[in-house]
Coordinates of C-alpha atoms in Angstrom, one line a residue:
X80 CA 115.6 94.2 80.5
X81 CA 119.4 95.7 80.9
X82 CA 120.6 96.7 84.3
X83 CA 120.2 100.5 84.2
X84 CA 116.5 100.0 83.6
X85 CA 116.0 97.7 86.4
X86 CA 118.1 99.8 88.5
X87 CA 115.8 102.8 87.4
X88 CA 112.6 100.7 88.1
X89 CA 114.1 99.8 91.6
X90 CA 114.6 103.4 92.6
X91 CA 111.1 104.5 91.3
X92 CA 109.7 101.4 93.5
X93 CA 111.8 102.5 96.3
X94 CA 110.5 106.2 95.8
X95 CA 107.0 104.7 96.0
X96 CA 107.6 102.6 99.0
X97 CA 109.1 105.7 100.9
X98 CA 106.3 107.9 100.0
X99 CA 103.9 105.1 101.2
X100 CA 105.8 104.9 104.6
X101 CA 105.6 108.7 105.3
X102 CA 102.0 108.6 104.7
X103 CA 101.3 105.7 106.9
X104 CA 103.2 107.4 109.7
X105 CA 101.3 110.6 109.0
X106 CA 98.4 108.4 109.5
X107 CA 99.5 106.4 112.6
X108 CA 100.1 110.0 114.2
X109 CA 96.6 111.0 113.2
X110 CA 95.4 107.9 114.6
X111 CA 97.5 107.7 117.8
X112 CA 98.9 111.0 118.3
X113 CA 100.7 109.9 121.5
X114 CA 102.5 106.9 120.0
X115 CA 105.9 106.0 121.0
X116 CA 108.3 107.9 118.4
X117 CA 111.0 105.3 119.5
X118 CA 109.3 102.3 118.2
X119 CA 106.3 103.7 116.6
X120 CA 103.7 102.3 118.9
X121 CA 105.1 98.9 117.9
X122 CA 106.3 98.3 121.6
X123 CA 109.8 96.4 120.9
X124 CA 111.4 94.5 118.1
X125 CA 111.9 90.7 117.2
X126 CA 115.7 89.7 117.4
X127 CA 116.6 86.8 115.3
X128 CA 119.2 84.3 116.2
X129 CA 120.5 80.8 115.3
X130 CA 119.4 79.3 112.1
X131 CA 122.6 77.8 111.5
X132 CA 123.2 74.4 110.2
X133 CA 123.0 73.0 114.0
X134 CA 120.8 75.4 115.7
X135 CA 117.1 76.2 115.1
X136 CA 116.0 79.9 114.2
X137 CA 115.3 81.7 117.3
X138 CA 112.9 84.6 117.8
X139 CA 113.0 86.9 120.8
X140 CA 111.1 90.1 121.6
X141 CA 113.1 92.9 123.0
X142 CA 110.8 95.8 124.4
X143 CA 111.0 99.3 123.5
X144 CA 113.4 101.2 126.5
X145 CA 111.0 104.1 125.7
X146 CA 107.6 102.7 126.3
X147 CA 107.0 98.8 127.0
X148 CA 110.1 98.7 129.2
X149 CA 108.9 101.0 131.2
X150 CA 105.2 99.8 131.4
X151 CA 104.0 102.7 129.2
X152 CA 101.3 102.0 126.4
X153 CA 103.1 102.2 123.1
X154 CA 100.2 103.7 121.2
X155 CA 99.7 106.2 124.1
X156 CA 102.9 107.2 126.1
X157 CA 100.3 109.3 128.6
X158 CA 99.1 105.6 129.7
X159 CA 100.4 102.9 131.3
X160 CA 99.9 99.4 130.4
X161 CA 99.5 96.3 132.5
X162 CA 101.9 93.2 132.6
X163 CA 98.9 91.3 130.9
X164 CA 97.9 93.8 128.4
X165 CA 101.7 94.3 127.4
X166 CA 101.9 90.4 127.1
X167 CA 98.9 90.3 124.8
X168 CA 100.2 93.4 122.8
X169 CA 103.8 91.4 122.3
X170 CA 102.1 88.4 121.4
X171 CA 100.1 89.9 118.8
X172 CA 103.1 91.4 117.3
X173 CA 105.4 88.2 117.3
X174 CA 102.2 86.4 115.6
X175 CA 101.9 88.9 113.5
X176 CA 98.1 88.9 114.2
X177 CA 98.0 92.9 114.0
X178 CA 94.7 93.9 115.1
X179 CA 95.9 97.3 114.5
X180 CA 95.6 97.7 110.9
X181 CA 97.8 101.0 110.5
X182 CA 100.8 98.7 112.3
X183 CA 100.4 96.0 109.9
X184 CA 100.7 98.3 107.1
X185 CA 103.6 99.9 108.1
X186 CA 105.3 96.4 109.2
X187 CA 104.7 95.3 105.4
X188 CA 106.0 98.5 103.7
X189 CA 109.2 98.5 106.0
X190 CA 109.7 94.7 104.8
X191 CA 109.1 95.7 101.3
X192 CA 111.2 98.5 101.3
X193 CA 114.1 96.5 102.9
X194 CA 113.8 94.0 100.2
X195 CA 113.9 96.7 97.4
X196 CA 117.2 98.4 99.0
X197 CA 118.8 94.8 99.0
X198 CA 117.8 94.3 95.3
X199 CA 118.9 97.8 94.3
X200 CA 122.4 97.1 96.0
X201 CA 122.7 93.8 94.0
X202 CA 121.8 95.6 90.7
X203 CA 124.3 98.3 91.6
X204 CA 126.9 95.6 92.2
X205 CA 125.9 93.7 89.2
X206 CA 126.3 97.0 86.9
X207 CA 129.6 97.8 88.6
X208 CA 131.0 94.1 88.1
X209 CA 129.6 94.2 84.3
X210 CA 131.4 97.8 84.0
X211 CA 134.5 96.4 85.2
X212 CA 134.4 93.7 83.0
X213 CA 134.0 95.8 79.8
X214 CA 137.1 98.1 80.9
X215 CA 139.1 94.7 81.4
X216 CA 138.0 93.3 77.9
X217 CA 138.7 96.7 76.4
X218 CA 142.1 96.7 77.8
X219 CA 142.6 93.1 76.8
X220 CA 141.8 94.1 73.5
X221 CA 144.3 97.2 73.2
X222 CA 147.0 94.9 74.5
X223 CA 146.4 92.3 72.1
X224 CA 146.4 95.0 69.1
X225 CA 149.6 96.6 70.4
X226 CA 151.2 93.2 70.7
X227 CA 150.1 92.1 66.8
X228 CA 151.5 95.3 65.8
X229 CA 155.0 94.8 67.3

């Protein structure tokens, strides 16, 4: 399969994922109308550090400043959340034991969409490199032909 076909297929797949994500976010809004708009009800984000040749991978939870960081329930910002419930929520997210199916689906689609964007970037770089090589080859062939005429 040539690069242009791969790019076209990847763009179509990306569009499908974006549409799916939009549908899931609408479903989240229907199921949890008062969820935090900043984190989409997750309550924060996981940051990664380390993983170098001499340091182990480290994951750290960062509370959403709009909800969990203020003891507000990420899935219903009209309610507060206890420290104990917040810890249970964070643990569920960190362990990817999503007992809230819509959050799990959104997470999976967002990951797949990220991979699709990365792959598209690689394909576009590969295509640009191929086009550059073709131009350089044509230039070299012209120069060789001109030298042979002289």
